PDB file of C-alpha atoms and ligand atoms in Angstrom:
ATOM      1  CA  MET A  25     183.945 118.632 176.773  1.00  0.00           C
ATOM      2  CA  SER A  26     181.116 116.768 178.326  1.00  0.00           C
ATOM      3  CA  ALA A  27     179.356 117.878 181.447  1.00  0.00           C
ATOM      4  CA  LEU A  28     180.910 114.869 183.150  1.00  0.00           C
ATOM      5  CA  GLU A  29     184.355 116.394 182.973  1.00  0.00           C
ATOM      6  CA  HIS A  30     183.200 119.445 184.900  1.00  0.00           C
ATOM      7  CA  SER A  31     183.534 119.205 188.617  1.00  0.00           C
ATOM      8  CA  VAL A  32     180.477 120.173 190.559  1.00  0.00           C
ATOM      9  CA  VAL A  33     182.250 122.308 193.119  1.00  0.00           C
ATOM     10  CA  ASP A  34     179.278 124.571 193.516  1.00  0.00           C
ATOM     11  CA  PRO A  35     175.802 123.195 194.199  1.00  0.00           C
ATOM     12  CA  GLU A  36     174.254 126.265 192.557  1.00  0.00           C
ATOM     13  CA  GLY A  37     176.151 125.470 189.379  1.00  0.00           C
ATOM     14  CA  ARG A  38     178.092 128.709 189.252  1.00  0.00           C
ATOM     15  CA  THR A  39     181.023 128.902 186.885  1.00  0.00           C
ATOM     16  CA  VAL A  40     184.370 128.223 188.523  1.00  0.00           C
ATOM     17  CA  VAL A  41     187.153 130.477 187.240  1.00  0.00           C
ATOM     18  CA  LEU A  42     190.830 129.832 187.883  1.00  0.00           C
ATOM     19  CA  VAL A  43     192.700 133.149 187.967  1.00  0.00           C
ATOM     20  CA  VAL A  44     196.449 132.707 187.490  1.00  0.00           C
ATOM     21  CA  GLU A  45     197.935 136.089 188.382  1.00  0.00           C
ATOM     22  CA  ASP A  46     201.001 137.144 190.364  1.00  0.00           C
ATOM     23  CA  GLU A  47     200.045 140.798 190.862  1.00  0.00           C
ATOM     24  CA  ALA A  48     198.171 140.977 194.145  1.00  0.00           C
ATOM     25  CA  SER A  49     196.197 144.104 193.199  1.00  0.00           C
ATOM     26  CA  TYR A  50     194.756 142.410 190.096  1.00  0.00           C
ATOM     27  CA  LEU A  51     194.062 139.227 191.956  1.00  0.00           C
ATOM     28  CA  GLU A  52     192.187 141.055 194.702  1.00  0.00           C
ATOM     29  CA  ALA A  53     190.158 143.122 192.260  1.00  0.00           C
ATOM     30  CA  LEU A  54     189.229 140.033 190.249  1.00  0.00           C
ATOM     31  CA  ASN A  55     188.327 138.065 193.310  1.00  0.00           C
ATOM     32  CA  VAL A  56     185.873 140.754 194.411  1.00  0.00           C
ATOM     33  CA  GLY A  57     184.629 141.742 190.957  1.00  0.00           C
ATOM     34  CA  LEU A  58     184.092 138.241 189.565  1.00  0.00           C
ATOM     35  CA  THR A  59     182.425 137.039 192.750  1.00  0.00           C
ATOM     36  CA  VAL A  60     179.958 139.928 192.474  1.00  0.00           C
ATOM     37  CA  GLU A  61     179.333 138.831 188.876  1.00  0.00           C
ATOM     38  CA  GLY A  62     178.352 135.392 190.134  1.00  0.00           C
ATOM     39  CA  PHE A  63     181.541 133.436 189.467  1.00  0.00           C
ATOM     40  CA  ILE A  64     183.439 131.281 191.922  1.00  0.00           C
ATOM     41  CA  VAL A  65     187.063 132.372 191.921  1.00  0.00           C
ATOM     42  CA  VAL A  66     189.983 130.070 192.665  1.00  0.00           C
ATOM     43  CA  ALA A  67     193.422 131.629 192.413  1.00  0.00           C
ATOM     44  CA  ALA A  68     197.065 130.784 191.853  1.00  0.00           C
ATOM     45  CA  ASP A  69     200.069 133.115 191.664  1.00  0.00           C
ATOM     46  CA  THR A  70     202.544 130.741 190.064  1.00  0.00           C
ATOM     47  CA  ILE A  71     202.334 128.061 187.378  1.00  0.00           C
ATOM     48  CA  ASP A  72     203.273 125.451 189.915  1.00  0.00           C
ATOM     49  CA  ASP A  73     200.398 126.534 192.124  1.00  0.00           C
ATOM     50  CA  ALA A  74     198.078 126.743 189.096  1.00  0.00           C
ATOM     51  CA  ARG A  75     198.771 123.091 188.259  1.00  0.00           C
ATOM     52  CA  ARG A  76     197.674 122.016 191.708  1.00  0.00           C
ATOM     53  CA  VAL A  77     194.611 124.299 191.877  1.00  0.00           C
ATOM     54  CA  PHE A  78     193.559 123.283 188.379  1.00  0.00           C
ATOM     55  CA  ALA A  79     193.620 119.606 189.318  1.00  0.00           C
ATOM     56  CA  GLU A  80     191.700 120.227 192.530  1.00  0.00           C
ATOM     57  CA  ALA A  81     189.087 122.752 191.405  1.00  0.00           C
ATOM     58  CA  LYS A  82     188.558 121.594 187.793  1.00  0.00           C
ATOM     59  CA  PRO A  83     187.615 125.121 186.698  1.00  0.00           C
ATOM     60  CA  ASP A  84     185.238 125.905 183.834  1.00  0.00           C
ATOM     61  CA  LEU A  85     187.446 128.750 182.626  1.00  0.00           C
ATOM     62  CA  VAL A  86     191.040 129.910 183.173  1.00  0.00           C
ATOM     63  CA  LEU A  87     192.269 133.516 183.178  1.00  0.00           C
ATOM     64  CA  LEU A  88     195.980 133.198 182.585  1.00  0.00           C
ATOM     65  CA  ASP A  89     198.585 135.931 182.963  1.00  0.00           C
ATOM     66  CA  VAL A  90     201.421 135.642 180.438  1.00  0.00           C
ATOM     67  CA  MET A  91     204.305 136.728 182.680  1.00  0.00           C
ATOM     68  CA  LEU A  92     204.446 134.581 185.782  1.00  0.00           C
ATOM     69  CA  PRO A  93     207.283 134.208 188.300  1.00  0.00           C
ATOM     70  CA  ASP A  94     208.076 130.623 187.375  1.00  0.00           C
ATOM     71  CA  GLY A  95     207.442 130.674 183.663  1.00  0.00           C
ATOM     72  CA  SER A  96     205.276 131.692 180.737  1.00  0.00           C
ATOM     73  CA  GLY A  97     201.506 131.504 180.750  1.00  0.00           C
ATOM     74  CA  ILE A  98     201.722 130.521 177.091  1.00  0.00           C
ATOM     75  CA  ASP A  99     203.615 127.351 177.975  1.00  0.00           C
ATOM     76  CA  PHE A 100     201.129 126.592 180.723  1.00  0.00           C
ATOM     77  CA  CYS A 101     198.265 127.083 178.279  1.00  0.00           C
ATOM     78  CA  ARG A 102     199.887 124.507 175.980  1.00  0.00           C
ATOM     79  CA  GLU A 103     200.252 122.193 178.932  1.00  0.00           C
ATOM     80  CA  LEU A 104     196.556 122.569 179.791  1.00  0.00           C
ATOM     81  CA  ARG A 105     195.575 121.965 176.198  1.00  0.00           C
ATOM     82  CA  ALA A 106     197.207 118.560 176.309  1.00  0.00           C
ATOM     83  CA  VAL A 107     195.034 117.408 179.203  1.00  0.00           C
ATOM     84  CA  SER A 108     191.850 119.480 179.042  1.00  0.00           C
ATOM     85  CA  SER A 109     189.597 121.437 176.717  1.00  0.00           C
ATOM     86  CA  VAL A 110     188.943 124.117 179.349  1.00  0.00           C
ATOM     87  CA  PRO A 111     188.740 127.557 177.714  1.00  0.00           C
ATOM     88  CA  VAL A 112     191.673 129.852 178.504  1.00  0.00           C
ATOM     89  CA  ILE A 113     191.718 133.660 178.275  1.00  0.00           C
ATOM     90  CA  MET A 114     195.246 135.070 178.215  1.00  0.00           C
ATOM     91  CA  VAL A 115     195.991 138.262 180.151  1.00  0.00           C
ATOM     92  CA  THR A 116     198.851 140.317 178.784  1.00  0.00           C
ATOM     93  CA  ALA A 117     200.587 143.207 180.482  1.00  0.00           C
ATOM     94  CA  ARG A 118     202.244 144.783 177.478  1.00  0.00           C
ATOM     95  CA  THR A 119     201.048 145.420 173.975  1.00  0.00           C
ATOM     96  CA  ASP A 120     204.148 143.735 172.548  1.00  0.00           C
ATOM     97  CA  GLU A 121     203.024 140.542 174.272  1.00  0.00           C
ATOM     98  CA  VAL A 122     199.771 140.732 172.324  1.00  0.00           C
ATOM     99  CA  ASP A 123     201.645 140.048 169.090  1.00  0.00           C
ATOM    100  CA  VAL A 124     203.173 136.974 170.661  1.00  0.00           C
ATOM    101  CA  VAL A 125     199.826 135.785 172.004  1.00  0.00           C
ATOM    102  CA  LEU A 126     198.114 136.339 168.667  1.00  0.00           C
ATOM    103  CA  GLY A 127     200.951 134.890 166.617  1.00  0.00           C
ATOM    104  CA  LEU A 128     201.050 131.561 168.383  1.00  0.00           C
ATOM    105  CA  GLU A 129     198.679 128.695 167.978  1.00  0.00           C
ATOM    106  CA  PHE A 130     198.507 127.390 171.491  1.00  0.00           C
ATOM    107  CA  GLY A 131     194.794 127.105 172.003  1.00  0.00           C
ATOM    108  CA  ALA A 132     193.804 130.215 173.933  1.00  0.00           C
ATOM    109  CA  ALA A 133     190.191 131.283 173.371  1.00  0.00           C
ATOM    110  CA  ASP A 134     190.780 135.017 173.711  1.00  0.00           C
ATOM    111  CA  TYR A 135     193.041 137.581 175.353  1.00  0.00           C
ATOM    112  CA  VAL A 136     192.753 140.840 177.275  1.00  0.00           C
ATOM    113  CA  THR A 137     195.382 143.525 177.831  1.00  0.00           C
ATOM    114  CA  LYS A 138     196.085 145.113 181.188  1.00  0.00           C
ATOM    115  CA  PRO A 139     194.711 147.417 182.338  1.00  0.00           C
ATOM    116  CA  TYR A 140     191.311 146.044 181.399  1.00  0.00           C
ATOM    117  CA  ARG A 141     187.846 146.958 182.542  1.00  0.00           C
ATOM    118  CA  LEU A 142     186.068 144.309 184.573  1.00  0.00           C
ATOM    119  CA  ARG A 143     182.962 144.718 182.430  1.00  0.00           C
ATOM    120  CA  GLU A 144     184.927 144.025 179.259  1.00  0.00           C
ATOM    121  CA  LEU A 145     186.613 141.016 180.805  1.00  0.00           C
ATOM    122  CA  VAL A 146     183.318 139.551 182.046  1.00  0.00           C
ATOM    123  CA  ALA A 147     181.736 140.068 178.610  1.00  0.00           C
ATOM    124  CA  ARG A 148     184.609 138.153 177.010  1.00  0.00           C
ATOM    125  CA  MET A 149     184.431 135.423 179.627  1.00  0.00           C
ATOM    126  CA  ARG A 150     180.721 134.953 179.006  1.00  0.00           C
ATOM    127  CA  ALA A 151     181.240 134.927 175.246  1.00  0.00           C
ATOM    128  CA  VAL A 152     183.937 132.273 175.543  1.00  0.00           C
ATOM    129  CA  LEU A 153     181.788 130.171 177.868  1.00  0.00           C
ATOM    130  CA  ARG A 154     178.769 130.453 175.574  1.00  0.00           C
ATOM    131  CA  ARG A 155     180.908 129.250 172.695  1.00  0.00           C
ATOM    132  CA  HIS A 156     182.384 126.456 174.711  1.00  0.00           C
ATOM    133  CA  VAL A 157     179.890 124.893 177.052  1.00  0.00           C
ATOM    134  CA  ALA A 158     178.037 121.994 175.518  1.00  0.00           C
ATOM    135  CA  PRO A 159     174.365 121.814 176.411  1.00  0.00           C
ATOM    136  CA  THR A 160     174.661 118.229 177.506  1.00  0.00           C
ATOM    137  CA  THR A 161     172.213 116.371 179.620  1.00  0.00           C
ATOM    138  CA  ASP A 162     172.524 113.547 182.108  1.00  0.00           C
ATOM    139  CA  GLU A 163     169.163 112.103 181.160  1.00  0.00           C
ATOM    140  CA  THR A 164     169.025 108.901 179.169  1.00  0.00           C
ATOM    141  CA  VAL A 165     167.866 109.500 175.604  1.00  0.00           C
ATOM    142  CA  THR A 166     166.271 106.855 173.418  1.00  0.00           C
ATOM    143  CA  ILE A 167     166.350 107.061 169.635  1.00  0.00           C
ATOM    144  CA  GLY A 168     164.714 104.149 167.861  1.00  0.00           C
ATOM    145  CA  ASP A 169     166.063 101.076 169.628  1.00  0.00           C
ATOM    146  CA  ILE A 170     169.225 102.850 170.750  1.00  0.00           C
ATOM    147  CA  ARG A 171     169.700 104.016 174.318  1.00  0.00           C
ATOM    148  CA  ILE A 172     172.185 106.777 175.150  1.00  0.00           C
ATOM    149  CA  ASP A 173     173.144 107.035 178.817  1.00  0.00           C
ATOM    150  CA  PRO A 174     175.313 110.139 179.368  1.00  0.00           C
ATOM    151  CA  SER A 175     175.950 109.424 183.040  1.00  0.00           C
ATOM    152  CA  ARG A 176     177.581 106.096 182.132  1.00  0.00           C
ATOM    153  CA  ARG A 177     178.789 107.261 178.719  1.00  0.00           C
ATOM    154  CA  SER A 178     177.232 104.154 177.255  1.00  0.00           C
ATOM    155  CA  VAL A 179     175.258 103.511 174.101  1.00  0.00           C
ATOM    156  CA  THR A 180     173.304 100.292 173.711  1.00  0.00           C
ATOM    157  CA  ARG A 181     170.958  98.655 171.235  1.00  0.00           C
ATOM    158  CA  GLY A 182     168.929  96.155 173.208  1.00  0.00           C
ATOM    159  CA  ASN A 183     171.543  94.162 175.088  1.00  0.00           C
ATOM    160  CA  GLU A 184     174.278  94.987 172.621  1.00  0.00           C
ATOM    161  CA  VAL A 185     176.821  97.652 173.570  1.00  0.00           C
ATOM    162  CA  ILE A 186     177.753 100.025 170.745  1.00  0.00           C
ATOM    163  CA  GLU A 187     181.426 100.907 171.138  1.00  0.00           C
ATOM    164  CA  LEU A 188     182.051 104.581 170.456  1.00  0.00           C
ATOM    165  CA  SER A 189     185.245 106.611 170.646  1.00  0.00           C
ATOM    166  CA  ARG A 190     185.261 109.522 173.075  1.00  0.00           C
ATOM    167  CA  LYS A 191     184.659 112.053 170.298  1.00  0.00           C
ATOM    168  CA  GLU A 192     181.937 109.944 168.723  1.00  0.00           C
ATOM    169  CA  PHE A 193     180.190 109.735 172.060  1.00  0.00           C
ATOM    170  CA  ASP A 194     180.570 113.483 172.687  1.00  0.00           C
ATOM    171  CA  LEU A 195     179.121 114.216 169.258  1.00  0.00           C
ATOM    172  CA  LEU A 196     176.195 111.857 169.758  1.00  0.00           C
ATOM    173  CA  ASN A 197     175.575 113.261 173.229  1.00  0.00           C
ATOM    174  CA  LEU A 198     175.634 116.834 171.949  1.00  0.00           C
ATOM    175  CA  LEU A 199     173.089 115.985 169.248  1.00  0.00           C
ATOM    176  CA  ALA A 200     170.987 113.950 171.697  1.00  0.00           C
ATOM    177  CA  SER A 201     170.863 116.871 174.127  1.00  0.00           C
ATOM    178  CA  ARG A 202     169.029 118.815 171.412  1.00  0.00           C
ATOM    179  CA  LEU A 203     166.974 115.996 169.964  1.00  0.00           C
ATOM    180  CA  GLY A 204     165.048 117.029 166.862  1.00  0.00           C
ATOM    181  CA  GLN A 205     166.911 120.339 166.616  1.00  0.00           C
ATOM    182  CA  VAL A 206     169.678 121.304 164.250  1.00  0.00           C
ATOM    183  CA  VAL A 207     173.120 121.645 165.813  1.00  0.00           C
ATOM    184  CA  THR A 208     175.381 123.706 163.567  1.00  0.00           C
ATOM    185  CA  ARG A 209     178.741 122.485 162.309  1.00  0.00           C
ATOM    186  CA  ASP A 210     180.428 125.326 164.205  1.00  0.00           C
ATOM    187  CA  GLU A 211     178.810 124.242 167.465  1.00  0.00           C
ATOM    188  CA  CYS A 212     179.965 120.687 166.874  1.00  0.00           C
ATOM    189  CA  LEU A 213     183.516 121.819 166.107  1.00  0.00           C
ATOM    190  CA  ASP A 214     183.618 124.198 169.089  1.00  0.00           C
ATOM    191  CA  THR A 215     182.308 121.575 171.449  1.00  0.00           C
ATOM    192  CA  LEU A 216     184.420 118.660 170.320  1.00  0.00           C
ATOM    193  CA  TRP A 217     187.698 120.202 169.282  1.00  0.00           C
ATOM    194  CA  TRP A 218     187.749 123.521 171.023  1.00  0.00           C
ATOM    195  CA  GLY A 219     191.105 125.253 170.691  1.00  0.00           C
ATOM    196  CA  GLN A 220     192.657 122.450 168.707  1.00  0.00           C
ATOM    197  CA  ASP A 221     194.160 122.972 165.284  1.00  0.00           C
ATOM    198  CA  LEU A 222     192.850 119.729 163.862  1.00  0.00           C
ATOM    199  CA  ALA A 223     189.311 120.998 164.159  1.00  0.00           C
ATOM    200  CA  ASP A 224     188.521 121.160 160.496  1.00  0.00           C
ATOM    201  CA  THR A 225     185.301 120.374 158.822  1.00  0.00           C
ATOM    202  CA  ARG A 226     186.586 117.143 157.244  1.00  0.00           C
ATOM    203  CA  THR A 227     187.442 115.717 160.671  1.00  0.00           C
ATOM    204  CA  LEU A 228     183.869 116.379 161.755  1.00  0.00           C
ATOM    205  CA  ASP A 229     182.480 114.667 158.650  1.00  0.00           C
ATOM    206  CA  THR A 230     184.669 111.630 159.314  1.00  0.00           C
ATOM    207  CA  HIS A 231     183.262 111.346 162.832  1.00  0.00           C
ATOM    208  CA  VAL A 232     179.697 111.753 161.615  1.00  0.00           C
ATOM    209  CA  LYS A 233     180.267 109.027 159.040  1.00  0.00           C
ATOM    210  CA  ARG A 234     181.728 106.617 161.613  1.00  0.00           C
ATOM    211  CA  LEU A 235     178.956 107.367 164.082  1.00  0.00           C
ATOM    212  CA  ARG A 236     176.375 106.749 161.393  1.00  0.00           C
ATOM    213  CA  HIS A 237     177.888 103.339 160.626  1.00  0.00           C
ATOM    214  CA  LYS A 238     177.567 102.431 164.275  1.00  0.00           C
ATOM    215  CA  ILE A 239     174.061 103.656 165.014  1.00  0.00           C
ATOM    216  CA  GLU A 240     172.174 103.486 161.728  1.00  0.00           C
ATOM    217  CA  VAL A 241     170.724 100.226 160.429  1.00  0.00           C
ATOM    218  CA  ASP A 242     171.434 101.454 156.893  1.00  0.00           C
ATOM    219  CA  PRO A 243     174.148 104.148 157.028  1.00  0.00           C
ATOM    220  CA  ALA A 244     173.488 105.092 153.401  1.00  0.00           C
ATOM    221  CA  THR A 245     169.936 106.160 154.232  1.00  0.00           C
ATOM    222  CA  PRO A 246     170.171 107.472 157.802  1.00  0.00           C
ATOM    223  CA  VAL A 247     166.965 107.904 159.758  1.00  0.00           C
ATOM    224  CA  HIS A 248     168.495 109.173 163.020  1.00  0.00           C
ATOM    225  CA  LEU A 249     171.639 111.167 162.261  1.00  0.00           C
ATOM    226  CA  ILE A 250     170.471 113.582 159.594  1.00  0.00           C
ATOM    227  CA  THR A 251     172.743 115.995 157.725  1.00  0.00           C
ATOM    228  CA  ILE A 252     171.249 119.422 157.100  1.00  0.00           C
ATOM    229  CA  ARG A 253     173.326 120.472 154.128  1.00  0.00           C
ATOM    230  CA  GLY A 254     175.392 123.599 154.713  1.00  0.00           C
ATOM    231  CA  VAL A 255     174.083 123.999 158.262  1.00  0.00           C
ATOM    232  CA  GLY A 256     174.742 121.079 160.547  1.00  0.00           C
ATOM    233  CA  PHE A 257     173.207 117.906 161.913  1.00  0.00           C
ATOM    234  CA  ARG A 258     170.072 116.756 163.606  1.00  0.00           C
ATOM    235  CA  LEU A 259     169.358 113.668 165.655  1.00  0.00           C
ATOM    236  CA  ASP A 260     165.878 112.274 165.136  1.00  0.00           C
ATOM    237  CA  ARG A 261     164.091 109.742 167.247  1.00  0.00           C
TER     238      ARG A 261
HETATM  239 CA1  LIG B 301     202.490 138.881 185.736  1.00  0.00          CA
END
């Protein structure tokens, strides 16, 4: 996900967490506890409500109870996955739910079991966010004669626009945000295909190859998009 897809609800840039929870005691405790930890909490107690709050608040992370009054958190997680790459942590009330949560491939990043300790939950939230958030930048980056403008999601060579797919742009932007540094394959996969089953290493290579054909003068001997064998990729000026 690019930084552009995050809403800037908070001028201080705090992480916005959507808590979907129908038990008032948990909701209250999380509201207080997570606020103290520096998060902004938005809450919903039904899936219907969660849909609306999600669209309005564009949270950076979702804590999603499995058993909700109007349906299953698992189904809602699937629904979110279709429209967003926001990381989701499932909250289960019973240990037999854990098997269900673990057995299904529906794109949750992690899960916690009630009752949980706030400290444990926050540690997991931070771990998930670290894994997920792309260190993107809004500053224009120039490599050779190519200009990457993240705020307009445009890539140009002189006056010529280089047409990139969304994933190709996200990949280029991720590499550009760390110009001259190696970005590992895992970071690329996590950033571009978080929580999606298709995120295999061959898909990444295909995107790198396509991107190279679009930005390199001679794709066979790249001078900008460099593969570091067995590690990842580096974008050079
Ligand atoms: Ca519940």
